[in-house]
mmCIF file of C-alpha atoms in Angstrom:
data_model
loop_
_atom_site.group_PDB
_atom_site.id
_atom_site.type_symbol
_atom_site.label_atom_id
_atom_site.label_comp_id
_atom_site.label_asym_id
_atom_site.label_seq_id
_atom_site.Cartn_x
_atom_site.Cartn_y
_atom_site.Cartn_z
ATOM 1 C CA MET A 1 170.157 242.885 -59.717
ATOM 2 C CA MET A 2 168.919 245.890 -57.713
ATOM 3 C CA ARG A 3 166.864 243.573 -55.573
ATOM 4 C CA ARG A 4 169.958 241.572 -54.601
ATOM 5 C CA VAL A 5 171.882 244.758 -53.734
ATOM 6 C CA PHE A 6 168.977 245.958 -51.626
ATOM 7 C CA ILE A 7 168.703 242.653 -49.744
ATOM 8 C CA THR A 8 172.492 242.575 -49.131
ATOM 9 C CA LEU A 9 172.486 246.120 -47.736
ATOM 10 C CA LEU A 10 169.485 245.315 -45.582
ATOM 11 C CA LEU A 11 171.201 242.246 -44.098
ATOM 12 C CA LEU A 12 174.361 244.300 -43.473
ATOM 13 C CA VAL A 13 172.419 246.988 -41.631
ATOM 14 C CA ILE A 14 170.594 244.372 -39.563
ATOM 15 C CA SER A 15 173.902 242.666 -38.701
ATOM 16 C CA VAL A 16 175.528 245.944 -37.576
ATOM 17 C CA ALA A 17 172.479 246.876 -35.529
ATOM 18 C CA ALA A 18 172.442 243.442 -33.909
ATOM 19 C CA ALA A 19 176.177 243.644 -33.103
ATOM 20 C CA LEU A 20 175.781 247.058 -31.447
ATOM 21 C CA TRP A 21 172.778 245.852 -29.476
ATOM 22 C CA PHE A 22 174.593 242.747 -28.194
ATOM 23 C CA GLU A 23 177.633 244.884 -27.255
ATOM 24 C CA ARG A 24 175.483 247.150 -25.115
ATOM 25 C CA GLN A 25 173.903 244.174 -23.381
ATOM 26 C CA GLY A 26 177.298 242.973 -22.162
ATOM 27 C CA GLY A 27 176.168 239.376 -21.820
ATOM 28 C CA PHE A 28 178.417 236.330 -22.249
ATOM 29 C CA VAL A 29 178.153 232.572 -22.726
ATOM 30 C CA MET A 30 180.264 230.048 -20.831
ATOM 31 C CA ILE A 31 180.495 226.385 -21.712
ATOM 32 C CA ARG A 32 182.249 223.982 -19.363
ATOM 33 C CA VAL A 33 183.011 220.363 -20.282
ATOM 34 C CA ALA A 34 185.038 218.486 -17.622
ATOM 35 C CA ASP A 35 188.176 220.589 -17.097
ATOM 36 C CA LEU A 36 187.624 222.543 -20.328
ATOM 37 C CA THR A 37 185.913 225.911 -20.013
ATOM 38 C CA LEU A 38 184.930 228.109 -22.953
ATOM 39 C CA GLN A 39 183.699 231.656 -22.470
ATOM 40 C CA THR A 40 182.668 234.110 -25.171
ATOM 41 C CA SER A 41 180.317 236.985 -25.745
ATOM 42 C CA LEU A 42 176.663 236.375 -26.508
ATOM 43 C CA PHE A 43 177.062 237.810 -29.995
ATOM 44 C CA VAL A 44 179.946 235.522 -30.922
ATOM 45 C CA ALA A 45 178.126 232.500 -29.507
ATOM 46 C CA LEU A 46 175.086 233.319 -31.609
ATOM 47 C CA ILE A 47 177.250 233.688 -34.701
ATOM 48 C CA VAL A 48 178.863 230.297 -34.022
ATOM 49 C CA VAL A 49 175.458 228.639 -33.592
ATOM 50 C CA LEU A 50 174.145 230.159 -36.806
ATOM 51 C CA ALA A 51 177.310 229.231 -38.697
ATOM 52 C CA THR A 52 177.139 225.653 -37.397
ATOM 53 C CA ALA A 53 173.486 225.393 -38.424
ATOM 54 C CA ALA A 54 174.349 226.744 -41.855
ATOM 55 C CA VAL A 55 177.168 224.204 -42.250
ATOM 56 C CA PHE A 56 174.875 221.340 -41.264
ATOM 57 C CA ALA A 57 172.191 222.596 -43.697
ATOM 58 C CA ILE A 58 174.694 222.836 -46.542
ATOM 59 C CA VAL A 59 176.143 219.400 -45.819
ATOM 60 C CA GLY A 60 172.635 217.899 -45.566
ATOM 61 C CA ARG A 61 171.623 219.419 -48.851
ATOM 62 C CA LEU A 62 174.794 218.151 -50.525
ATOM 63 C CA LEU A 63 174.180 214.654 -49.198
ATOM 64 C CA ARG A 64 170.549 214.794 -50.354
ATOM 65 C CA ASN A 65 171.580 215.911 -53.834
ATOM 66 C CA VAL A 66 174.180 213.154 -54.002
ATOM 67 C CA GLY A 67 171.506 210.613 -52.986
ATOM 68 C CA GLN A 68 169.172 211.892 -55.710
ATOM 69 C CA LEU A 69 171.796 211.640 -58.447
ATOM 70 C CA PRO A 70 170.964 208.015 -59.448
ATOM 71 C CA GLY A 71 167.242 208.809 -59.639
ATOM 72 C CA ARG A 72 167.828 211.948 -61.670
ATOM 73 C CA PHE A 73 170.200 210.080 -63.935
ATOM 74 C CA GLN A 74 167.620 207.324 -64.397
ATOM 75 C CA GLN A 75 164.929 209.917 -65.083
ATOM 76 C CA ARG A 76 167.083 211.504 -67.768
ATOM 77 C CA ILE A 77 167.639 208.081 -69.330
ATOM 78 C CA VAL A 78 163.889 207.341 -69.295
ATOM 79 C CA HIS A 79 163.118 210.751 -70.788
ATOM 80 C CA ARG A 80 165.692 210.233 -73.530
ATOM 81 C CA ARG A 81 164.399 206.734 -74.299
ATOM 82 C CA GLY A 82 160.833 208.030 -74.408
ATOM 83 C CA ARG A 83 161.821 210.739 -76.873
ATOM 84 C CA LEU A 84 163.627 208.179 -79.038
ATOM 85 C CA ALA A 85 160.647 205.793 -78.781
ATOM 86 C CA ARG A 86 158.289 208.496 -80.046
ATOM 87 C CA GLN A 87 160.583 209.154 -82.975
ATOM 88 C CA GLU A 88 160.777 205.420 -83.703
ATOM 89 C CA LEU A 89 156.970 205.275 -83.628
ATOM 90 C CA VAL A 90 156.772 207.973 -86.290
ATOM 91 C CA ASP A 91 159.400 206.186 -88.399
ATOM 92 C CA GLY A 92 157.533 202.881 -87.981
ATOM 93 C CA LEU A 93 154.275 204.467 -89.112
ATOM 94 C CA ILE A 94 155.983 205.914 -92.170
ATOM 95 C CA GLU A 95 157.473 202.528 -93.081
ATOM 96 C CA LEU A 96 154.114 200.846 -92.533
ATOM 97 C CA ALA A 97 152.406 203.347 -94.825
ATOM 98 C CA GLU A 98 155.123 202.867 -97.443
ATOM 99 C CA GLY A 99 154.669 199.095 -97.421
ATOM 100 C CA GLN A 100 158.006 198.325 -95.737
ATOM 101 C CA TYR A 101 156.292 195.897 -93.404
ATOM 102 C CA ALA A 102 159.299 193.865 -92.248
ATOM 103 C CA ARG A 103 161.288 196.970 -91.274
ATOM 104 C CA ALA A 104 158.267 198.526 -89.606
ATOM 105 C CA GLU A 105 157.556 195.386 -87.589
ATOM 106 C CA LYS A 106 161.159 195.054 -86.409
ATOM 107 C CA ARG A 107 161.410 198.742 -85.486
ATOM 108 C CA LEU A 108 158.122 198.807 -83.583
ATOM 109 C CA GLU A 109 158.761 195.539 -81.757
ATOM 110 C CA THR A 110 162.250 196.635 -80.661
ATOM 111 C CA THR A 111 161.098 200.069 -79.553
ATOM 112 C CA SER A 112 158.102 198.807 -77.576
ATOM 113 C CA ASP A 113 160.427 197.709 -74.739
ATOM 114 C CA HIS A 114 161.408 201.341 -74.103
ATOM 115 C CA ALA A 115 158.018 202.965 -74.725
ATOM 116 C CA VAL A 116 156.000 204.446 -71.871
ATOM 117 C CA GLN A 117 152.809 203.098 -73.478
ATOM 118 C CA PRO A 118 153.808 200.020 -75.538
ATOM 119 C CA LEU A 119 150.198 199.153 -76.498
ATOM 120 C CA LEU A 120 150.220 201.154 -79.724
ATOM 121 C CA TYR A 121 153.617 199.781 -80.767
ATOM 122 C CA HIS A 122 152.462 196.170 -80.395
ATOM 123 C CA LEU A 123 149.215 196.820 -82.289
ATOM 124 C CA LEU A 124 151.063 198.409 -85.190
ATOM 125 C CA ALA A 125 153.636 195.606 -85.180
ATOM 126 C CA ALA A 126 150.748 193.116 -85.352
ATOM 127 C CA LEU A 127 149.383 194.962 -88.380
ATOM 128 C CA ALA A 128 152.804 194.849 -90.046
ATOM 129 C CA ALA A 129 153.027 191.097 -89.398
ATOM 130 C CA GLN A 130 149.529 190.645 -90.837
ATOM 131 C CA ARG A 131 150.535 192.411 -94.037
ATOM 132 C CA GLN A 132 153.365 189.880 -94.412
ATOM 133 C CA GLY A 133 151.050 186.926 -93.821
ATOM 134 C CA GLU A 134 152.839 186.069 -90.576
ATOM 135 C CA TRP A 135 149.825 185.034 -88.506
ATOM 136 C CA GLU A 136 151.798 183.588 -85.580
ATOM 137 C CA ARG A 137 153.906 186.732 -85.139
ATOM 138 C CA ARG A 138 150.747 188.812 -85.443
ATOM 139 C CA ASP A 139 149.112 186.877 -82.618
ATOM 140 C CA ASP A 140 152.274 187.188 -80.486
ATOM 141 C CA GLN A 141 152.178 190.963 -80.863
ATOM 142 C CA LEU A 142 148.490 191.064 -79.989
ATOM 143 C CA ALA A 143 149.158 188.979 -76.873
ATOM 144 C CA ALA A 144 151.912 191.420 -75.913
ATOM 145 C CA ALA A 145 149.515 194.336 -76.446
ATOM 146 C CA ASP A 146 146.945 192.675 -74.206
ATOM 147 C CA ALA A 147 149.555 192.125 -71.483
ATOM 148 C CA ALA A 148 150.805 195.711 -71.787
ATOM 149 C CA GLU A 149 147.384 197.236 -71.110
ATOM 150 C CA PRO A 150 144.759 194.902 -69.589
ATOM 151 C CA ARG A 151 142.178 197.711 -69.672
ATOM 152 C CA ALA A 152 142.314 197.619 -73.471
ATOM 153 C CA ARG A 153 141.416 193.919 -73.669
ATOM 154 C CA LEU A 154 138.206 194.571 -75.625
ATOM 155 C CA ALA A 155 139.961 196.918 -78.048
ATOM 156 C CA VAL A 156 142.820 194.461 -78.605
ATOM 157 C CA GLY A 157 140.318 191.651 -79.158
ATOM 158 C CA LEU A 158 138.464 193.728 -81.736
ATOM 159 C CA VAL A 159 141.704 194.454 -83.578
ATOM 160 C CA GLN A 160 142.493 190.733 -83.565
ATOM 161 C CA ALA A 161 139.042 189.862 -84.900
ATOM 162 C CA GLN A 162 139.280 192.527 -87.605
ATOM 163 C CA LEU A 163 142.654 191.204 -88.742
ATOM 164 C CA GLN A 164 141.338 187.633 -88.758
ATOM 165 C CA VAL A 165 138.363 188.726 -90.871
ATOM 166 C CA GLU A 166 140.687 190.514 -93.297
ATOM 167 C CA ALA A 167 142.778 187.338 -93.532
ATOM 168 C CA LYS A 168 139.603 185.269 -94.094
ATOM 169 C CA GLN A 169 140.357 183.204 -90.994
ATOM 170 C CA TRP A 170 136.660 182.823 -90.382
ATOM 171 C CA GLU A 171 136.709 180.075 -87.758
ATOM 172 C CA GLN A 172 139.280 181.920 -85.644
ATOM 173 C CA ALA A 173 137.369 185.166 -86.092
ATOM 174 C CA ARG A 174 134.118 183.560 -84.956
ATOM 175 C CA ALA A 175 135.839 182.138 -81.865
ATOM 176 C CA THR A 176 137.422 185.495 -81.012
ATOM 177 C CA LEU A 177 134.168 187.372 -81.540
ATOM 178 C CA GLY A 178 132.206 184.819 -79.549
ATOM 179 C CA TRP A 179 134.484 185.514 -76.584
ATOM 180 C CA LEU A 180 134.191 189.269 -77.134
ATOM 181 C CA ARG A 181 130.411 189.040 -77.242
ATOM 182 C CA GLU A 182 130.441 187.474 -73.781
ATOM 183 C CA LYS A 183 132.365 190.522 -72.546
ATOM 184 C CA ALA A 184 130.387 193.120 -74.519
ATOM 185 C CA PRO A 185 127.085 191.574 -75.698
ATOM 186 C CA HIS A 186 125.708 194.814 -77.169
ATOM 187 C CA ASN A 187 128.862 196.162 -78.800
ATOM 188 C CA HIS A 188 128.003 197.347 -82.310
ATOM 189 C CA ARG A 189 131.392 196.446 -83.809
ATOM 190 C CA VAL A 190 131.473 192.983 -82.239
ATOM 191 C CA LEU A 191 128.022 192.157 -83.602
ATOM 192 C CA MET A 192 128.847 193.410 -87.090
ATOM 193 C CA LEU A 193 132.078 191.403 -87.370
ATOM 194 C CA LEU A 194 130.433 188.305 -85.881
ATOM 195 C CA ALA A 195 127.664 188.509 -88.487
ATOM 196 C CA ARG A 196 130.298 188.812 -91.247
ATOM 197 C CA ALA A 197 132.096 185.697 -89.987
ATOM 198 C CA MET A 198 128.849 183.724 -89.715
ATOM 199 C CA GLN A 199 127.843 184.740 -93.232
ATOM 200 C CA ALA A 200 131.210 183.588 -94.581
ATOM 201 C CA LEU A 201 130.828 180.249 -92.770
ATOM 202 C CA ASP A 202 127.180 179.944 -93.877
ATOM 203 C CA ASP A 203 126.205 179.617 -90.217
ATOM 204 C CA GLN A 204 122.503 180.242 -90.772
ATOM 205 C CA ASP A 205 121.498 179.023 -87.317
ATOM 206 C CA GLY A 206 123.959 181.406 -85.709
ATOM 207 C CA LEU A 207 122.725 184.292 -87.851
ATOM 208 C CA ALA A 208 119.118 183.524 -86.972
ATOM 209 C CA ALA A 209 119.976 183.604 -83.258
ATOM 210 C CA LEU A 210 121.946 186.819 -83.724
ATOM 211 C CA LEU A 211 119.280 188.535 -85.835
ATOM 212 C CA PRO A 212 117.256 190.230 -83.024
ATOM 213 C CA GLU A 213 120.387 191.841 -81.571
ATOM 214 C CA LEU A 214 121.638 192.862 -85.029
ATOM 215 C CA ARG A 215 118.339 194.601 -85.664
ATOM 216 C CA LYS A 216 118.202 196.206 -82.203
ATOM 217 C CA GLN A 217 121.763 197.551 -82.270
ATOM 218 C CA GLN A 218 121.611 198.421 -86.001
ATOM 219 C CA ALA A 219 124.901 196.593 -86.459
ATOM 220 C CA LEU A 220 124.255 196.014 -90.180
ATOM 221 C CA SER A 221 122.583 198.029 -92.899
ATOM 222 C CA ASP A 222 118.851 197.559 -93.436
ATOM 223 C CA GLU A 223 119.538 195.726 -96.705
ATOM 224 C CA GLU A 224 121.883 193.230 -95.051
ATOM 225 C CA VAL A 225 119.459 192.594 -92.189
ATOM 226 C CA GLN A 226 116.650 192.006 -94.692
ATOM 227 C CA VAL A 227 118.754 189.437 -96.567
ATOM 228 C CA ILE A 228 119.417 187.558 -93.318
ATOM 229 C CA GLU A 229 115.749 187.777 -92.348
ATOM 230 C CA LYS A 230 114.635 186.366 -95.686
ATOM 231 C CA ARG A 231 117.094 183.492 -95.578
ATOM 232 C CA THR A 232 116.109 182.673 -92.012
ATOM 233 C CA LEU A 233 112.407 182.754 -92.839
ATOM 234 C CA VAL A 234 112.831 180.602 -95.957
ATOM 235 C CA ARG A 235 114.864 178.041 -93.994
ATOM 236 C CA GLU A 236 112.167 177.845 -91.334
ATOM 237 C CA PHE A 237 109.501 177.311 -94.004
ATOM 238 C CA GLU A 238 111.605 174.664 -95.757
ATOM 239 C CA ALA A 239 112.189 172.850 -92.468
ATOM 240 C CA LEU A 240 108.438 172.086 -92.351
ATOM 241 C CA GLY A 241 108.758 169.721 -95.302
ATOM 242 C CA GLU A 242 107.295 169.705 -98.812
ATOM 243 C CA THR A 243 103.600 170.149 -97.973
ATOM 244 C CA PRO A 244 103.197 171.998 -94.695
ATOM 245 C CA SER A 245 99.735 173.078 -93.622
ATOM 246 C CA THR A 246 98.604 176.686 -93.671
ATOM 247 C CA ASP A 247 98.564 176.645 -89.855
ATOM 248 C CA GLU A 248 102.212 175.570 -89.695
ATOM 249 C CA LEU A 249 103.241 178.287 -92.133
ATOM 250 C CA ALA A 250 101.113 180.876 -90.337
ATOM 251 C CA ARG A 251 102.665 179.967 -86.974
ATOM 252 C CA ILE A 252 106.136 180.821 -88.278
ATOM 253 C CA TRP A 253 104.830 183.986 -89.926
ATOM 254 C CA ARG A 254 103.077 185.216 -86.785
ATOM 255 C CA ALA A 255 106.243 184.625 -84.747
ATOM 256 C CA LEU A 256 107.800 187.598 -86.546
ATOM 257 C CA PRO A 257 107.449 191.025 -84.908
ATOM 258 C CA ARG A 258 104.441 192.878 -86.305
ATOM 259 C CA PRO A 259 106.519 195.651 -87.931
ATOM 260 C CA ARG A 260 108.601 193.031 -89.766
ATOM 261 C CA ARG A 261 105.441 191.403 -91.149
ATOM 262 C CA ARG A 262 104.852 194.599 -93.098
ATOM 263 C CA ASP A 263 108.144 194.210 -94.952
ATOM 264 C CA PRO A 264 107.444 193.459 -98.659
ATOM 265 C CA GLY A 265 110.420 191.123 -98.967
ATOM 266 C CA LEU A 266 109.278 188.961 -96.052
ATOM 267 C CA ARG A 267 105.715 188.984 -97.379
ATOM 268 C CA VAL A 268 107.055 187.645 -100.675
ATOM 269 C CA CYS A 269 108.746 184.781 -98.785
ATOM 270 C CA TYR A 270 105.513 183.905 -96.981
ATOM 271 C CA ALA A 271 103.381 184.084 -100.129
ATOM 272 C CA ARG A 272 105.808 181.898 -102.086
ATOM 273 C CA ALA A 273 105.900 179.380 -99.232
ATOM 274 C CA LEU A 274 102.100 179.153 -99.433
ATOM 275 C CA ILE A 275 102.226 178.741 -103.219
ATOM 276 C CA THR A 276 104.955 176.076 -103.027
ATOM 277 C CA ALA A 277 102.894 174.146 -100.477
ATOM 278 C CA GLY A 278 99.885 174.274 -102.814
ATOM 279 C CA HIS A 279 97.879 176.845 -100.850
ATOM 280 C CA ASP A 280 97.434 179.229 -103.787
ATOM 281 C CA ASP A 281 93.933 180.318 -102.781
ATOM 282 C CA VAL A 282 95.150 181.412 -99.341
ATOM 283 C CA ALA A 283 98.113 183.175 -100.942
ATOM 284 C CA GLU A 284 95.804 184.925 -103.428
ATOM 285 C CA ARG A 285 93.562 186.336 -100.708
ATOM 286 C CA MET A 286 96.525 187.480 -98.656
ATOM 287 C CA LEU A 287 98.318 189.083 -101.617
ATOM 288 C CA ARG A 288 95.144 190.830 -102.713
ATOM 289 C CA ARG A 289 94.633 192.252 -99.213
ATOM 290 C CA TRP A 290 98.209 193.460 -99.016
ATOM 291 C CA LEU A 291 98.131 195.036 -102.482
ATOM 292 C CA ASP A 292 94.857 196.787 -101.776
ATOM 293 C CA ALA A 293 96.471 198.294 -98.674
ATOM 294 C CA SER A 294 99.858 199.138 -100.237
ATOM 295 C CA TRP A 295 100.954 198.621 -103.837
ATOM 296 C CA GLU A 296 104.269 196.758 -104.005
ATOM 297 C CA PRO A 297 105.768 195.565 -107.338
ATOM 298 C CA ALA A 298 107.410 192.553 -105.634
ATOM 299 C CA LEU A 299 104.003 191.341 -104.431
ATOM 300 C CA VAL A 300 102.515 191.949 -107.873
ATOM 301 C CA ALA A 301 105.179 189.691 -109.388
ATOM 302 C CA VAL A 302 104.279 186.910 -106.931
ATOM 303 C CA TYR A 303 100.594 187.377 -107.732
ATOM 304 C CA GLY A 304 101.436 186.515 -111.320
ATOM 305 C CA GLU A 305 102.814 183.137 -110.145
ATOM 306 C CA LEU A 306 99.491 181.970 -108.643
ATOM 307 C CA SER A 307 97.673 178.852 -109.786
ATOM 308 C CA THR A 308 94.230 179.293 -108.269
ATOM 309 C CA THR A 309 91.430 176.724 -108.298
ATOM 310 C CA SER A 310 89.458 179.034 -110.515
ATOM 311 C CA GLU A 311 91.786 179.432 -113.485
ATOM 312 C CA GLN A 312 90.748 182.943 -114.394
ATOM 313 C CA GLN A 313 90.327 184.366 -110.884
ATOM 314 C CA ALA A 314 93.828 185.839 -110.670
ATOM 315 C CA TYR A 315 93.701 186.891 -114.323
ATOM 316 C CA LYS A 316 90.447 188.806 -113.798
ATOM 317 C CA ARG A 317 91.859 190.542 -110.747
ATOM 318 C CA ILE A 318 95.010 191.594 -112.624
ATOM 319 C CA THR A 319 93.089 192.938 -115.614
ATOM 320 C CA ALA A 320 90.987 194.986 -113.201
ATOM 321 C CA TRP A 321 94.150 196.462 -111.716
ATOM 322 C CA LEU A 322 95.456 197.181 -115.225
ATOM 323 C CA LYS A 323 92.575 199.579 -115.796
ATOM 324 C CA GLU A 324 93.995 201.678 -112.962
ATOM 325 C CA ARG A 325 97.694 201.060 -113.762
ATOM 326 C CA PRO A 326 97.955 200.410 -117.529
ATOM 327 C CA ASP A 327 101.657 201.358 -117.720
ATOM 328 C CA ASP A 328 102.929 199.294 -114.802
ATOM 329 C CA PRO A 329 105.518 196.876 -116.352
ATOM 330 C CA THR A 330 105.482 194.505 -113.366
ATOM 331 C CA LEU A 331 101.702 194.265 -113.528
ATOM 332 C CA LEU A 332 101.842 193.707 -117.297
ATOM 333 C CA VAL A 333 104.286 190.798 -116.842
ATOM 334 C CA ALA A 334 102.056 189.308 -114.130
ATOM 335 C CA ALA A 335 99.064 189.659 -116.462
ATOM 336 C CA ALA A 336 101.009 187.882 -119.224
ATOM 337 C CA ARG A 337 101.806 184.972 -116.902
ATOM 338 C CA GLN A 338 98.182 184.593 -115.875
ATOM 339 C CA ALA A 339 97.017 184.907 -119.489
ATOM 340 C CA SER A 340 99.442 182.111 -120.442
ATOM 341 C CA ALA A 341 98.071 179.981 -117.591
ATOM 342 C CA CYS A 342 94.612 180.497 -119.097
ATOM 343 C CA ALA A 343 95.996 179.690 -122.604
ATOM 344 C CA LEU A 344 95.200 183.235 -123.774
ATOM 345 C CA TRP A 345 98.338 183.436 -125.917
ATOM 346 C CA GLY A 346 97.404 186.534 -127.856
ATOM 347 C CA GLN A 347 96.681 188.436 -124.652
ATOM 348 C CA ALA A 348 99.919 187.162 -123.100
ATOM 349 C CA LYS A 349 101.922 188.397 -126.102
ATOM 350 C CA SER A 350 100.241 191.806 -126.020
ATOM 351 C CA PHE A 351 100.948 192.196 -122.302
ATOM 352 C CA LEU A 352 104.618 191.198 -122.663
ATOM 353 C CA GLU A 353 105.145 193.475 -125.667
ATOM 354 C CA ALA A 354 103.649 196.351 -123.685
ATOM 355 C CA ALA A 355 105.864 195.501 -120.694
ATOM 356 C CA ALA A 356 108.997 195.308 -122.881
ATOM 357 C CA ALA A 357 108.206 198.734 -124.319
ATOM 358 C CA ARG A 358 108.066 200.182 -120.784
ATOM 359 C CA SER A 359 110.955 198.324 -119.135
ATOM 360 C CA ASP A 360 114.664 197.708 -119.752
ATOM 361 C CA ALA A 361 114.697 194.564 -117.617
ATOM 362 C CA PRO A 362 116.362 191.701 -119.576
ATOM 363 C CA GLU A 363 113.975 189.198 -117.992
ATOM 364 C CA VAL A 364 110.979 190.800 -119.734
ATOM 365 C CA ASP A 365 112.567 190.445 -123.190
ATOM 366 C CA ARG A 366 113.610 186.862 -122.431
ATOM 367 C CA ARG A 367 110.051 185.949 -121.479
ATOM 368 C CA LEU A 368 108.798 187.593 -124.646
ATOM 369 C CA ALA A 369 111.382 185.707 -126.742
ATOM 370 C CA GLU A 370 110.312 182.394 -125.199
ATOM 371 C CA LEU A 371 106.680 183.184 -125.959
ATOM 372 C CA TYR A 372 107.559 184.083 -129.571
ATOM 373 C CA GLU A 373 109.292 180.704 -129.896
ATOM 374 C CA GLN A 374 106.241 178.972 -128.469
ATOM 375 C CA LEU A 375 104.073 180.811 -131.011
ATOM 376 C CA ASP A 376 106.493 179.870 -133.838
ATOM 377 C CA GLU A 377 107.692 183.419 -134.505
ATOM 378 C CA PRO A 378 111.490 182.906 -134.761
ATOM 379 C CA ASP A 379 112.395 186.325 -136.162
ATOM 380 C CA GLN A 380 110.654 188.152 -133.332
ATOM 381 C CA ALA A 381 112.205 185.703 -130.842
ATOM 382 C CA ARG A 382 115.750 186.434 -132.068
ATOM 383 C CA ALA A 383 115.113 190.173 -131.899
ATOM 384 C CA ALA A 384 113.782 189.849 -128.345
ATOM 385 C CA TYR A 385 116.822 187.794 -127.281
ATOM 386 C CA ARG A 386 119.137 190.457 -128.748
ATOM 387 C CA ARG A 387 117.319 193.176 -126.804
ATOM 388 C CA ALA A 388 117.618 191.116 -123.622
ATOM 389 C CA LEU A 389 121.370 190.745 -124.189
ATOM 390 C CA ASP A 390 121.763 194.463 -124.927
ATOM 391 C CA HIS A 391 119.887 195.387 -121.741
ATOM 392 C CA GLN A 392 121.953 192.938 -119.721
ATOM 393 C CA GLN A 393 125.214 194.418 -121.006
ATOM 394 C CA GLY A 394 123.974 197.906 -120.267
#
């Protein structure tokens, strides 16, 4: 307030001083147009010029403001619609969370036309349609989301693939993910979903081709990758026929990366392929070398499956290991299998009884029950079967 008073007084003083100065100067201004002559003092002429300029400035500003009225009105409308769209988004999310999918879809679809960023509205509407099992409407909303924001094409495609996987539309999911992989070949999420779709479709060839990238990008857990690796390796071994040579089997084995050849599960696959093809002696030497380097129960179990040319070779090796590991249940079961192969029934029973006393695995008791039946000991067989059932039921 004081500032305005000060400025007003200052302007008044300046005006008075200017008027007195112009009066002392005694100058005048004369304007002649045809027969019309206007004459006035310099001060009055200056006042007229300033007043005219002020009038033009005021009129120009008024005209400019009038011209901006439609734009300002439109801006207010857009702002109001944006505020309403945000509120509708919140309401749609609440309805979606509450399971009111039809209402949520309708609200989000209607509001998307007025939203500044309609991408999110279309994606949520697609989710609502999915929850109702309306696949066509879901895909329409996803197409609208893609058109609304072309930069989000990968993200929209991933949402579509995820929804197709959830709906168990495996063929469509594989097609969508195949296209996405062309756009983003190393994307972790794309690879993971593509592997899921291939597993559901039992596309073993596709999984085998995808395996190196799955391993490199760590798109799946180690356990899942190992399952795929084993299946792929077994299929390659089986493709060689019933009696492949050791060279053919070794060629497939050596094609694996060296670190993967140290995996116990893959070693089991290779050893069993050798045994199935009748190359037990080769398998025995390989298993023995691996076990001497690193003790693995899975390899011990395979060792018990051997049928070597020298009947007691594997049995002698296992009994030697038992002196170092007398309480190893896996080794005891393997020893029982080899003892049975050598027709050493008493030894086989002793080994299985010792294994059953040290393990809760139902398979051990079942093997023992079968051996009791073979030895004509029905009471012990029934008891062993009951223990196996109890262990299986937890």
